[in-house]
């Protein structure tokens, strides 16, 4: 099964703080994704990428930046964190096909005070 | 932006019973449906996918798809306590299959 790791697993920051969430996949998948999961909203796509240097905007991108530095590594940046960004963040990866399964990392729980 | 609606929000079934979960998309361009299962405190894992009209069975799990009504359903027979989880339905458009839209999920509790 595809391996996706995330760090940190838990993070607490203050309003206005800078946060970087990291994701690594070791399966040579082309696509990587960042989602947030909130009660009542399900999983919502923030940003995604189909290769190193590529970035695509998802459905809820406001307040987030992302960068894909290599095939393996995808980062989510919150430059001025707000309490509304308190959430559970998942990274996922998939191969290049239209019908390929997405494999999720273990998640990062972020609390913005 | 398409919406994916799931029902019911929560469901309790006795051990050994049948659980039936529903999912409908609002976008007529949707081609693919997935069902993901998320146990408490864990990440979502793909359970089943269906891309054509009809039915697909894998062990105790059966998924149906009616593309005309953009409706899919997941049925779990002989439900086990280990099936207790959040079930998430996702849909995507052909050619953009990597871009999933998820519903808010059905929380299933199997009562031993």
CSV table of C-alpha atoms in Angstrom, one decimal:
chain,number,residue,atom,x,y,z
A,1,UNK,CA,0.0,0.0,0.0
A,2,UNK,CA,1.1,3.5,-0.8
A,3,UNK,CA,3.0,5.3,2.0
A,4,UNK,CA,2.2,8.9,2.8
A,5,UNK,CA,3.7,10.6,5.9
A,6,UNK,CA,2.9,14.0,7.5
A,7,UNK,CA,4.6,16.1,10.0
A,8,UNK,CA,4.0,17.5,12.5
A,9,UNK,CA,1.1,15.3,13.8
A,10,UNK,CA,-0.1,18.1,16.1
A,11,UNK,CA,0.6,21.8,16.0
A,12,UNK,CA,-0.6,24.7,18.2
A,13,UNK,CA,0.0,28.3,17.0
A,14,UNK,CA,-1.3,31.7,17.7
A,15,UNK,CA,-3.4,34.0,15.5
A,16,UNK,CA,-1.0,35.6,13.0
A,17,UNK,CA,1.6,32.9,13.3
A,18,UNK,CA,3.4,31.1,10.5
A,19,UNK,CA,2.8,27.4,10.0
A,20,UNK,CA,4.3,24.9,7.6
A,21,UNK,CA,2.8,21.4,7.2
A,22,UNK,CA,4.9,18.8,5.5
A,23,UNK,CA,3.9,15.8,3.4
A,24,UNK,CA,6.1,13.1,1.8
A,25,UNK,CA,5.1,10.2,-0.3
A,26,UNK,CA,7.5,7.4,-1.4
A,27,UNK,CA,5.5,5.8,-4.2
A,28,UNK,CA,6.5,8.0,-7.1
A,29,UNK,CA,3.0,9.2,-7.4
A,30,UNK,CA,2.4,12.2,-9.7
A,31,UNK,CA,-0.5,13.8,-7.8
A,32,UNK,CA,-0.4,15.2,-4.3
A,33,UNK,CA,-3.3,16.9,-2.4
A,34,UNK,CA,-4.0,18.9,0.7
A,35,UNK,CA,-7.4,18.6,2.3
A,36,UNK,CA,-8.9,19.9,5.5
A,37,UNK,CA,-11.6,18.0,7.4
A,38,UNK,CA,-14.1,19.8,9.6
A,39,UNK,CA,-17.3,18.5,11.1
A,40,UNK,CA,-20.3,19.2,8.9
A,41,UNK,CA,-18.1,20.0,5.9
A,42,UNK,CA,-16.4,16.7,5.1
A,43,UNK,CA,-13.1,16.7,3.3
A,44,UNK,CA,-12.4,19.9,1.3
A,45,UNK,CA,-9.6,20.2,-1.2
A,46,UNK,CA,-7.2,23.2,-0.6
A,47,UNK,CA,-4.5,22.7,-3.2
A,48,UNK,CA,-3.1,20.0,-5.3
A,49,UNK,CA,-0.1,19.3,-7.6
A,50,UNK,CA,0.7,17.0,-10.5
A,51,UNK,CA,4.4,17.2,-10.3
A,52,UNK,CA,7.4,19.1,-8.9
A,53,UNK,CA,7.0,22.8,-9.3
A,54,UNK,CA,3.3,22.5,-10.3
A,55,UNK,CA,0.5,23.9,-8.1
A,56,UNK,CA,-3.3,23.9,-8.7
A,57,UNK,CA,-5.9,25.7,-6.7
A,58,UNK,CA,-8.5,23.6,-5.0
A,59,UNK,CA,-11.9,24.5,-3.7
A,60,UNK,CA,-11.0,26.3,-0.5
A,61,UNK,CA,-7.6,27.9,-1.2
A,62,UNK,CA,-8.0,31.3,0.7
A,63,UNK,CA,-5.4,31.8,3.4
A,64,UNK,CA,-3.2,28.9,2.1
A,65,UNK,CA,-0.1,28.6,0.0
A,66,UNK,CA,1.4,25.3,-1.2
A,67,UNK,CA,4.7,24.3,-2.8
A,68,UNK,CA,5.8,21.0,-4.4
A,69,UNK,CA,9.5,21.0,-4.2
A,70,UNK,CA,10.2,17.4,-5.4
A,71,UNK,CA,8.2,14.4,-6.6
A,72,UNK,CA,8.0,13.3,-3.0
A,73,UNK,CA,7.4,16.5,-1.0
A,74,UNK,CA,4.4,18.8,-0.8
A,75,UNK,CA,4.1,21.6,1.8
A,76,UNK,CA,1.2,23.6,3.0
A,77,UNK,CA,1.9,27.1,4.3
A,78,UNK,CA,-0.3,29.3,6.5
A,79,UNK,CA,1.5,32.7,6.6
A,80,UNK,CA,-1.0,34.5,8.9
A,81,UNK,CA,-2.9,31.8,10.7
A,82,UNK,CA,-6.4,32.5,11.8
A,83,UNK,CA,-8.7,30.5,14.2
A,84,UNK,CA,-10.9,29.6,11.3
A,85,UNK,CA,-8.0,27.5,10.0
A,86,UNK,CA,-8.1,25.2,13.1
A,87,UNK,CA,-8.8,21.9,11.5
A,88,UNK,CA,-7.5,18.4,10.7
A,89,UNK,CA,-5.3,18.5,7.6
A,90,UNK,CA,-4.8,15.5,5.4
A,91,UNK,CA,-2.3,15.0,2.6
A,92,UNK,CA,-2.9,12.4,-0.1
A,93,UNK,CA,-1.3,11.1,-3.2
A,94,UNK,CA,-2.3,9.2,-6.3
A,95,UNK,CA,-0.8,8.0,-9.5
A,96,UNK,CA,-1.5,9.7,-12.8
A,97,UNK,CA,-4.6,8.0,-14.0
A,98,UNK,CA,-8.2,9.4,-14.0
A,99,UNK,CA,-9.4,6.4,-11.9
A,100,UNK,CA,-6.5,6.0,-9.5
A,101,UNK,CA,-7.1,5.7,-5.8
A,102,UNK,CA,-6.0,8.5,-3.5
A,103,UNK,CA,-3.9,7.4,-0.5
A,104,UNK,CA,-4.1,9.5,2.6
A,105,UNK,CA,-1.5,10.3,5.2
A,106,UNK,CA,-2.2,10.1,9.0
A,107,UNK,CA,-3.2,13.8,9.3
A,108,UNK,CA,-2.0,16.9,11.2
A,109,UNK,CA,-4.2,18.4,13.8
A,110,UNK,CA,-3.8,22.2,13.9
A,111,UNK,CA,-5.1,24.5,16.6
A,112,UNK,CA,-4.9,28.3,16.1
A,113,UNK,CA,-5.4,30.2,19.3
B,1,UNK,CA,-18.9,23.7,-7.7
B,2,UNK,CA,-20.6,20.3,-7.4
B,3,UNK,CA,-22.1,19.0,-4.2
B,4,UNK,CA,-22.2,15.5,-3.0
B,5,UNK,CA,-25.0,14.7,-0.6
B,6,UNK,CA,-25.0,11.6,1.7
B,7,UNK,CA,-27.8,10.1,3.7
B,8,UNK,CA,-28.4,9.2,6.4
B,9,UNK,CA,-26.1,11.3,8.5
B,10,UNK,CA,-25.8,8.5,11.0
B,11,UNK,CA,-27.0,4.9,11.1
B,12,UNK,CA,-27.1,2.3,13.8
B,13,UNK,CA,-27.4,-1.4,12.8
B,14,UNK,CA,-27.3,-4.5,14.9
B,15,UNK,CA,-24.3,-6.9,14.4
B,16,UNK,CA,-25.1,-9.2,11.6
B,17,UNK,CA,-27.5,-6.7,10.0
B,18,UNK,CA,-27.5,-4.9,6.7
B,19,UNK,CA,-26.3,-1.3,6.4
B,20,UNK,CA,-27.4,0.8,3.4
B,21,UNK,CA,-25.8,4.2,2.7
B,22,UNK,CA,-26.7,6.6,0.0
B,23,UNK,CA,-24.9,9.3,-2.1
B,24,UNK,CA,-26.0,11.7,-4.8
B,25,UNK,CA,-24.1,14.2,-6.9
B,26,UNK,CA,-25.5,17.5,-8.1
B,27,UNK,CA,-23.3,17.7,-11.2
B,28,UNK,CA,-24.5,15.9,-14.4
B,29,UNK,CA,-20.8,15.7,-15.6
B,30,UNK,CA,-19.8,13.3,-12.8
B,31,UNK,CA,-18.5,10.0,-14.1
B,32,UNK,CA,-16.8,8.3,-11.1
B,33,UNK,CA,-17.8,7.5,-7.6
B,34,UNK,CA,-15.6,6.3,-4.7
B,35,UNK,CA,-16.5,5.1,-1.2
B,36,UNK,CA,-13.9,5.8,1.5
B,37,UNK,CA,-14.0,4.5,5.1
B,38,UNK,CA,-12.5,6.4,8.0
B,39,UNK,CA,-12.2,4.8,11.4
B,40,UNK,CA,-12.2,7.1,14.4
B,41,UNK,CA,-8.8,8.8,14.7
B,42,UNK,CA,-7.6,7.4,11.4
B,43,UNK,CA,-7.2,8.6,7.9
B,44,UNK,CA,-9.7,7.8,5.1
B,45,UNK,CA,-9.0,4.6,3.1
B,46,UNK,CA,-10.6,3.7,-0.2
B,47,UNK,CA,-13.1,1.0,0.2
B,48,UNK,CA,-14.7,0.6,-3.2
B,49,UNK,CA,-15.0,2.5,-6.5
B,50,UNK,CA,-17.5,2.3,-9.3
B,51,UNK,CA,-17.4,3.9,-12.7
B,52,UNK,CA,-20.1,2.2,-14.7
B,53,UNK,CA,-23.8,1.6,-14.3
B,54,UNK,CA,-24.7,-1.4,-12.3
B,55,UNK,CA,-23.4,-3.3,-9.3
B,56,UNK,CA,-20.0,-4.3,-7.9
B,57,UNK,CA,-19.5,-6.8,-5.1
B,58,UNK,CA,-16.4,-7.3,-2.9
B,59,UNK,CA,-17.0,-9.7,0.0
B,60,UNK,CA,-19.6,-8.3,2.3
B,61,UNK,CA,-19.7,-5.0,0.4
B,62,UNK,CA,-21.9,-4.2,-2.6
B,63,UNK,CA,-22.0,-0.8,-4.4
B,64,UNK,CA,-24.6,0.2,-6.9
B,65,UNK,CA,-24.5,3.1,-9.4
B,66,UNK,CA,-27.2,4.7,-11.4
B,67,UNK,CA,-25.6,7.3,-13.6
B,68,UNK,CA,-28.9,8.7,-14.9
B,69,UNK,CA,-29.8,9.8,-11.4
B,70,UNK,CA,-26.2,10.3,-10.3
B,71,UNK,CA,-26.9,8.1,-7.3
B,72,UNK,CA,-24.7,5.5,-5.7
B,73,UNK,CA,-25.4,3.3,-2.7
B,74,UNK,CA,-23.2,1.1,-0.5
B,75,UNK,CA,-24.6,-1.9,1.2
B,76,UNK,CA,-22.8,-3.8,3.9
B,77,UNK,CA,-24.2,-7.2,4.8
B,78,UNK,CA,-23.5,-9.2,8.0
B,79,UNK,CA,-22.2,-5.9,9.6
B,80,UNK,CA,-19.5,-6.3,12.1
B,81,UNK,CA,-18.4,-4.0,15.0
B,82,UNK,CA,-15.2,-3.3,13.0
B,83,UNK,CA,-17.4,-1.7,10.3
B,84,UNK,CA,-18.2,1.1,12.7
B,85,UNK,CA,-16.7,4.2,11.0
B,86,UNK,CA,-17.4,7.3,9.0
B,87,UNK,CA,-18.2,6.4,5.3
B,88,UNK,CA,-17.3,9.1,2.8
B,89,UNK,CA,-18.6,9.2,-0.7
B,90,UNK,CA,-16.6,11.1,-3.3
B,91,UNK,CA,-17.3,12.0,-7.0
B,92,UNK,CA,-15.3,13.2,-9.9
B,93,UNK,CA,-15.6,14.2,-13.5
B,94,UNK,CA,-14.0,12.2,-16.3
B,95,UNK,CA,-10.8,13.7,-17.4
B,96,UNK,CA,-10.5,15.3,-14.0
B,97,UNK,CA,-10.8,12.1,-12.0
B,98,UNK,CA,-8.0,13.0,-9.7
B,99,UNK,CA,-10.1,16.0,-8.4
B,100,UNK,CA,-12.5,14.5,-5.9
B,101,UNK,CA,-15.5,16.2,-4.2
B,102,UNK,CA,-16.4,14.5,-0.9
B,103,UNK,CA,-19.7,14.4,0.9
B,104,UNK,CA,-20.0,15.0,4.6
B,105,UNK,CA,-20.2,11.3,5.4
B,106,UNK,CA,-22.5,8.7,7.1
B,107,UNK,CA,-21.4,7.7,10.6
B,108,UNK,CA,-22.2,4.0,11.0
B,109,UNK,CA,-22.3,2.3,14.3
B,110,UNK,CA,-22.7,-1.5,14.5
B,111,UNK,CA,-24.2,-2.5,17.8
B,112,UNK,CA,-22.9,-5.8,19.1
